[in-house]
Short mmCIF file of C-alpha atoms and ligand atoms in Angstrom, two decimals:
data_model
loop_
_atom_site.label_atom_id
_atom_site.label_comp_id
_atom_site.label_asym_id
_atom_site.label_seq_id
_atom_site.Cartn_x
_atom_site.Cartn_y
_atom_site.Cartn_z
CA MET A 1 3.84 32.08 60.63
CA THR A 2 0.70 30.20 61.63
CA LEU A 3 -0.50 30.34 65.22
CA ASP A 4 -2.28 27.27 66.53
CA GLY A 5 -3.13 25.50 69.77
CA ASN A 6 0.51 24.55 70.31
CA THR A 7 1.97 28.05 69.98
CA LEU A 8 4.21 28.85 72.95
CA VAL A 9 4.16 32.32 74.49
CA TYR A 10 7.21 34.33 75.59
CA GLY A 11 7.36 38.03 76.33
CA LEU A 12 8.70 41.10 78.04
CA PHE A 13 7.63 42.79 81.29
CA GLY A 14 8.47 46.50 81.42
CA TYR A 15 7.00 49.96 81.92
CA PRO A 16 7.09 51.35 79.32
CA VAL A 17 7.74 48.62 76.70
CA LYS A 18 6.61 50.37 73.49
CA HIS A 19 10.15 51.32 72.44
CA SER A 20 11.58 47.83 72.96
CA LYS A 21 13.29 46.03 70.09
CA SER A 22 13.26 42.64 71.86
CA PRO A 23 9.90 41.50 70.34
CA THR A 24 11.29 42.15 66.86
CA PHE A 25 14.51 40.18 67.15
CA GLN A 26 13.17 37.37 69.36
CA THR A 27 10.29 36.81 66.94
CA ALA A 28 12.75 36.81 64.03
CA VAL A 29 14.70 34.01 65.71
CA PHE A 30 11.60 31.90 66.38
CA GLN A 31 10.64 32.26 62.74
CA HIS A 32 14.15 31.58 61.45
CA LEU A 33 14.45 28.36 63.50
CA GLY A 34 10.84 27.29 62.75
CA ILE A 35 9.83 27.34 66.44
CA ASN A 36 6.09 27.66 67.00
CA ALA A 37 6.26 30.57 69.49
CA VAL A 38 5.49 34.26 69.88
CA TYR A 39 7.20 36.99 71.93
CA VAL A 40 4.82 39.65 73.22
CA PRO A 41 5.48 43.00 74.97
CA PHE A 42 3.52 43.29 78.24
CA GLN A 43 3.21 46.76 79.75
CA VAL A 44 3.18 46.04 83.51
CA LYS A 45 2.70 48.87 86.00
CA PRO A 46 5.03 48.76 89.02
CA GLU A 47 2.16 48.00 91.41
CA ASP A 48 1.07 45.02 89.27
CA ILE A 49 4.36 43.13 89.10
CA GLU A 50 3.35 40.41 91.61
CA LYS A 51 0.15 39.68 89.64
CA ALA A 52 2.09 39.71 86.37
CA VAL A 53 4.54 37.13 87.69
CA GLU A 54 1.67 34.96 88.92
CA SER A 55 0.13 35.18 85.43
CA LEU A 56 3.17 33.37 84.04
CA ARG A 57 2.09 30.32 86.03
CA VAL A 58 -1.63 30.72 85.33
CA LEU A 59 -1.27 31.27 81.59
CA ASP A 60 1.71 28.93 81.17
CA ILE A 61 3.83 31.65 79.58
CA LYS A 62 7.14 29.88 79.04
CA GLY A 63 9.49 32.77 79.72
CA VAL A 64 9.85 36.53 79.84
CA ASN A 65 12.50 39.19 79.80
CA VAL A 66 12.20 41.79 82.53
CA THR A 67 13.21 45.40 82.08
CA ILE A 68 12.98 48.77 83.84
CA PRO A 69 11.50 49.20 86.47
CA HIS A 70 10.94 45.57 87.48
CA LYS A 71 14.38 43.95 87.46
CA GLU A 72 14.80 44.04 91.25
CA ASN A 73 11.14 43.90 92.23
CA VAL A 74 10.37 40.53 90.59
CA ILE A 75 12.86 38.63 92.73
CA PRO A 76 10.61 37.97 95.78
CA TYR A 77 7.96 36.33 93.58
CA LEU A 78 10.24 33.73 91.93
CA ASN A 79 10.88 30.17 93.13
CA GLU A 80 14.60 30.30 92.52
CA ILE A 81 17.35 32.67 91.38
CA SER A 82 20.60 31.76 89.67
CA GLU A 83 24.04 32.40 91.15
CA GLU A 84 24.71 35.63 89.23
CA VAL A 85 21.40 37.13 90.39
CA LYS A 86 22.50 36.68 94.01
CA VAL A 87 25.40 39.06 93.29
CA ILE A 88 23.84 41.43 90.75
CA LYS A 89 20.48 41.54 92.56
CA ALA A 90 18.53 42.02 89.34
CA VAL A 91 16.66 39.61 87.06
CA ASN A 92 16.19 40.20 83.34
CA THR A 93 15.11 36.68 82.34
CA ILE A 94 12.51 34.34 83.83
CA LYS A 95 12.09 30.72 82.78
CA ASN A 96 8.85 28.94 83.64
CA ILE A 97 9.16 25.18 84.16
CA ASP A 98 5.63 23.90 84.90
CA GLY A 99 4.91 26.83 87.22
CA TYR A 100 8.36 26.82 88.84
CA LEU A 101 9.93 30.19 88.02
CA ILE A 102 13.70 30.67 87.84
CA GLY A 103 15.26 34.14 87.52
CA TYR A 104 18.48 34.77 85.63
CA ASN A 105 20.54 37.79 84.66
CA THR A 106 21.92 37.80 81.12
CA ASP A 107 22.82 41.54 80.97
CA TRP A 108 26.38 40.86 82.19
CA TYR A 109 26.84 38.22 79.50
CA GLY A 110 25.36 40.54 76.88
CA PHE A 111 27.78 43.29 77.79
CA ILE A 112 30.85 41.01 77.77
CA GLU A 113 29.98 39.25 74.48
CA GLY A 114 29.29 42.61 72.85
CA LEU A 115 32.53 44.05 74.17
CA LYS A 116 34.50 41.08 72.80
CA GLU A 117 33.53 42.24 69.29
CA ILE A 118 35.80 45.26 69.75
CA MET A 119 38.05 44.15 72.64
CA PRO A 120 38.64 40.39 72.37
CA ASP A 121 41.00 40.15 75.35
CA ILE A 122 39.54 41.80 78.44
CA ALA A 123 41.68 40.12 81.11
CA GLY A 124 44.00 42.48 82.96
CA LYS A 125 42.50 45.63 81.41
CA ARG A 126 42.07 48.86 83.41
CA VAL A 127 38.52 50.14 83.20
CA LEU A 128 36.50 53.23 84.05
CA VAL A 129 32.85 52.41 84.74
CA ILE A 130 30.59 55.45 85.07
CA GLY A 131 27.38 54.81 87.02
CA ALA A 132 26.55 52.53 89.92
CA GLY A 133 22.94 51.57 89.14
CA GLY A 134 21.43 48.27 88.02
CA SER A 135 23.22 47.95 84.69
CA SER A 136 26.52 48.90 86.30
CA ARG A 137 26.16 46.02 88.76
CA ALA A 138 25.70 43.54 85.87
CA ILE A 139 28.61 45.02 83.91
CA ILE A 140 30.96 44.96 86.91
CA TYR A 141 29.99 41.34 87.55
CA GLY A 142 30.95 40.57 83.95
CA LEU A 143 34.22 42.51 84.08
CA LEU A 144 35.27 40.77 87.32
CA ASN A 145 34.35 37.47 85.71
CA GLN A 146 36.75 38.27 82.84
CA GLY A 147 39.61 39.06 85.22
CA VAL A 148 40.04 42.79 84.63
CA GLY A 149 42.97 44.33 86.49
CA LYS A 150 41.43 47.54 87.81
CA ILE A 151 38.05 49.28 87.85
CA TYR A 152 37.54 52.96 88.65
CA LEU A 153 33.86 53.23 89.58
CA ALA A 154 32.67 56.81 89.13
CA ASN A 155 29.24 57.88 90.27
CA ARG A 156 27.42 61.14 90.92
CA THR A 157 26.39 59.77 94.32
CA ILE A 158 29.69 58.34 95.51
CA LYS A 159 28.00 56.56 98.43
CA ARG A 160 26.17 54.38 95.93
CA ALA A 161 29.48 53.33 94.36
CA GLU A 162 30.87 52.55 97.81
CA ASN A 163 27.79 50.50 98.65
CA LEU A 164 28.16 48.51 95.43
CA ILE A 165 31.77 47.68 96.28
CA GLU A 166 30.84 46.72 99.85
CA ASP A 167 28.08 44.50 98.54
CA PHE A 168 30.26 42.76 95.93
CA SER A 169 33.04 42.22 98.45
CA ASN A 170 30.70 39.87 100.33
CA PHE A 171 31.04 37.55 97.34
CA TYR A 172 34.61 38.22 96.13
CA ARG A 173 37.14 39.28 98.72
CA ILE A 174 39.47 40.73 96.06
CA VAL A 175 36.89 43.35 95.05
CA LYS A 176 38.18 46.08 97.34
CA MET A 177 41.65 45.72 95.78
CA ILE A 178 40.32 45.93 92.22
CA ILE A 179 37.53 48.52 92.38
CA LYS A 180 38.14 52.09 93.48
CA PRO A 181 35.20 54.48 93.95
CA ILE A 182 35.75 57.99 92.55
CA SER A 183 33.65 61.10 92.03
CA LEU A 184 32.72 62.31 88.54
CA ASP A 185 35.16 65.22 89.04
CA GLU A 186 38.07 62.80 89.36
CA ILE A 187 37.54 61.15 85.98
CA ASN A 188 39.67 63.62 83.98
CA ARG A 189 42.63 62.85 86.24
CA ILE A 190 42.56 59.04 85.83
CA LEU A 191 41.59 58.88 82.15
CA ASN A 192 45.13 58.19 80.94
CA GLU A 193 45.36 55.17 83.23
CA VAL A 194 42.43 53.28 81.66
CA GLU A 195 42.03 51.40 78.40
CA LEU A 196 38.26 50.94 78.54
CA ILE A 197 35.59 53.56 79.36
CA VAL A 198 32.00 52.39 79.95
CA ASN A 199 29.07 54.74 80.45
CA THR A 200 26.23 52.96 82.26
CA THR A 201 24.35 56.14 83.25
CA SER A 202 21.40 57.58 81.37
CA VAL A 203 23.40 60.77 80.72
CA GLY A 204 23.53 61.29 76.96
CA LEU A 205 19.98 60.10 76.28
CA ASN A 206 18.97 63.74 75.70
CA GLU A 207 20.90 65.80 73.18
CA ASP A 208 21.34 68.69 75.62
CA ASP A 209 22.77 66.51 78.43
CA PRO A 210 26.11 67.89 79.64
CA GLU A 211 29.41 65.99 79.27
CA ILE A 212 30.11 63.75 82.28
CA PHE A 213 33.85 64.53 82.02
CA ASP A 214 36.02 66.34 79.48
CA TYR A 215 35.41 64.23 76.36
CA ASN A 216 38.32 65.97 74.63
CA LEU A 217 40.62 63.86 76.81
CA ILE A 218 39.57 60.69 74.99
CA ASN A 219 42.34 59.40 72.71
CA SER A 220 42.87 56.64 70.16
CA SER A 221 44.19 54.20 72.79
CA HIS A 222 40.77 54.18 74.50
CA THR A 223 37.88 51.82 73.86
CA VAL A 224 34.58 53.54 74.69
CA VAL A 225 31.27 51.78 75.28
CA ASP A 226 28.03 53.65 75.92
CA ILE A 227 25.15 51.28 76.73
CA ILE A 228 22.62 53.87 75.55
CA TYR A 229 21.34 52.76 72.13
CA GLU A 230 21.55 56.04 70.23
CA GLU A 231 24.87 57.61 69.23
CA THR A 232 25.60 59.86 72.21
CA LYS A 233 27.95 62.85 72.43
CA LEU A 234 30.39 60.53 74.18
CA LEU A 235 30.45 58.14 71.24
CA GLN A 236 30.61 60.99 68.71
CA LYS A 237 33.74 62.25 70.45
CA ALA A 238 35.25 58.73 70.61
CA LYS A 239 34.71 58.44 66.85
CA GLU A 240 36.27 61.86 66.23
CA LYS A 241 39.32 60.87 68.33
CA ASN A 242 39.75 57.55 66.46
CA ALA A 243 39.01 55.54 69.57
CA ASN A 244 37.35 52.13 69.37
CA TYR A 245 33.68 52.54 70.32
CA GLN A 246 30.35 50.73 70.66
CA ASN A 247 26.74 51.64 71.44
CA GLY A 248 24.19 49.69 73.52
CA TYR A 249 22.88 47.40 70.76
CA PRO A 250 25.48 44.60 71.00
CA MET A 251 24.73 44.30 74.75
CA LEU A 252 21.00 44.16 74.00
CA ILE A 253 21.40 41.53 71.28
CA TYR A 254 23.66 39.21 73.28
CA GLN A 255 21.59 39.42 76.46
CA GLY A 256 18.60 38.44 74.32
CA ALA A 257 20.57 35.60 72.72
CA LYS A 258 21.40 34.18 76.15
CA SER A 259 17.77 34.49 77.28
CA PHE A 260 16.70 32.61 74.16
CA GLU A 261 19.22 29.87 74.93
CA ILE A 262 17.99 29.60 78.55
CA TRP A 263 14.38 29.24 77.36
CA THR A 264 14.87 26.87 74.42
CA GLY A 265 18.23 25.17 74.98
CA LYS A 266 19.21 26.29 71.47
CA PRO A 267 21.90 28.80 70.45
CA ALA A 268 20.42 31.98 68.98
CA PRO A 269 21.59 33.06 65.51
CA ILE A 270 23.16 36.44 66.29
CA GLU A 271 23.18 37.66 62.68
CA VAL A 272 19.44 37.00 62.33
CA MET A 273 18.79 39.06 65.47
CA LYS A 274 20.98 41.93 64.32
CA ARG A 275 19.43 41.98 60.85
CA ALA A 276 15.91 42.05 62.35
CA ILE A 277 16.56 45.40 64.01
CA GLY A 278 19.00 46.76 61.42
CA VAL A 279 22.18 46.89 63.52
N1 NAP B 301 22.20 48.30 76.16
C1 NAP B 301 21.52 47.58 77.03
O1 NAP B 301 21.26 46.39 76.82
C2 NAP B 301 21.07 48.22 78.32
C3 NAP B 301 20.72 47.40 79.41
C4 NAP B 301 20.33 48.03 80.61
C5 NAP B 301 20.26 49.43 80.70
N2 NAP B 301 20.60 50.19 79.61
C6 NAP B 301 20.57 51.66 79.71
O2 NAP B 301 21.45 52.04 80.76
C7 NAP B 301 21.01 53.24 81.39
C8 NAP B 301 21.04 53.07 82.91
O3 NAP B 301 20.15 52.05 83.31
P1 NAP B 301 20.15 51.49 84.83
O4 NAP B 301 19.14 50.40 84.89
O5 NAP B 301 21.54 51.19 85.29
O6 NAP B 301 19.59 52.78 85.63
P2 NAP B 301 19.67 53.11 87.19
O7 NAP B 301 19.79 51.87 88.00
O8 NAP B 301 18.56 54.04 87.45
O9 NAP B 301 21.06 53.93 87.35
C9 NAP B 301 21.24 55.17 86.76
C10 NAP B 301 22.68 55.64 86.91
O10 NAP B 301 22.81 56.86 86.17
C11 NAP B 301 23.28 57.89 87.04
N3 NAP B 301 22.69 59.18 86.65
C12 NAP B 301 21.40 59.42 86.31
N4 NAP B 301 21.24 60.73 86.00
C13 NAP B 301 22.46 61.32 86.14
C14 NAP B 301 22.95 62.64 85.96
N5 NAP B 301 22.14 63.62 85.55
N6 NAP B 301 24.27 62.88 86.17
C15 NAP B 301 25.10 61.88 86.56
N7 NAP B 301 24.70 60.60 86.76
C16 NAP B 301 23.39 60.33 86.56
C17 NAP B 301 22.85 57.47 88.44
O11 NAP B 301 23.65 58.13 89.40
P3 NAP B 301 23.14 58.30 90.94
O12 NAP B 301 23.45 56.99 91.63
O13 NAP B 301 23.95 59.44 91.46
O14 NAP B 301 21.66 58.60 90.86
C18 NAP B 301 23.11 55.96 88.36
O15 NAP B 301 24.47 55.66 88.51
C19 NAP B 301 19.62 53.52 80.80
O16 NAP B 301 19.78 54.53 79.82
C20 NAP B 301 19.23 52.20 80.16
O17 NAP B 301 18.36 52.36 79.05
C21 NAP B 301 21.00 49.62 78.43
#
């Protein structure tokens, strides 16, 4: 690829960003479609996020993804946020239109499109979501959007799960009928009631992390998604029990595909993205 005076710049704001696979697959798509653009990782310290957002306008950077720890903190510095951001309260994609910055969230879409690869019909399903942090909010938004029948929301800090439900019920009155907050200790008891299990916590990132519930209770009627990228103990057990399972890469790929579409107006070739990072 030849860079010249017309090369457009896209990128990623995060801290840290070194591990990110987004530059690899976004660049692969630009190259595949012959678009004269680059996608650069920008390591932005938490205290510098306002300046980093301003630099998008100054340097005419056309768009960025936003990752941990900036997804919530960028919101005050944008000109506009999309409808889903008002509910999820986190931005992972910024589009720059002549200095006017619009924030979007494509994590919910990434999760749902990834899930459809192993569970094509999500409507009416009963789900266990573990975790009530930022990614959980996006995933619950997506699940509600697909018309799931029931969500058990399990979190270590149960108050946080209750707050999430309270917050979402300001947008959808049915939320309190669909989502039930539970403690981590209650998971074993409700496991037979659910078809889909989603881990949105960071538990499992380290090999010596304990099990969140009794993984032996997983059976072949379950579909298990862990949004951590590596194969966690949870996914190893799902595999052993012949359950349907998925790691965090499909979510990552599809959220990136939607960001690409928002920036360029073009559909992203999913297979090219997957091949670029070997998944
Ligand atoms: N695949 C993807 O595309 C994708 C996208 C986004 C995030 N992720 C991954 O998802 C994970 C969570 O990200 P996030 O942004 O949602 O983080 P977050 O907002 O900080 O939330 C973390 C969640 O994990 C729970 N947790 C943390 N340590 C725990 C422990 N020792 N025991 C039980 N629960 C614990 C927290 O519970 P409390 O409320 O009790 O603290 C909270 O529910 C990260 O590993 C991230 O890399 C993947």
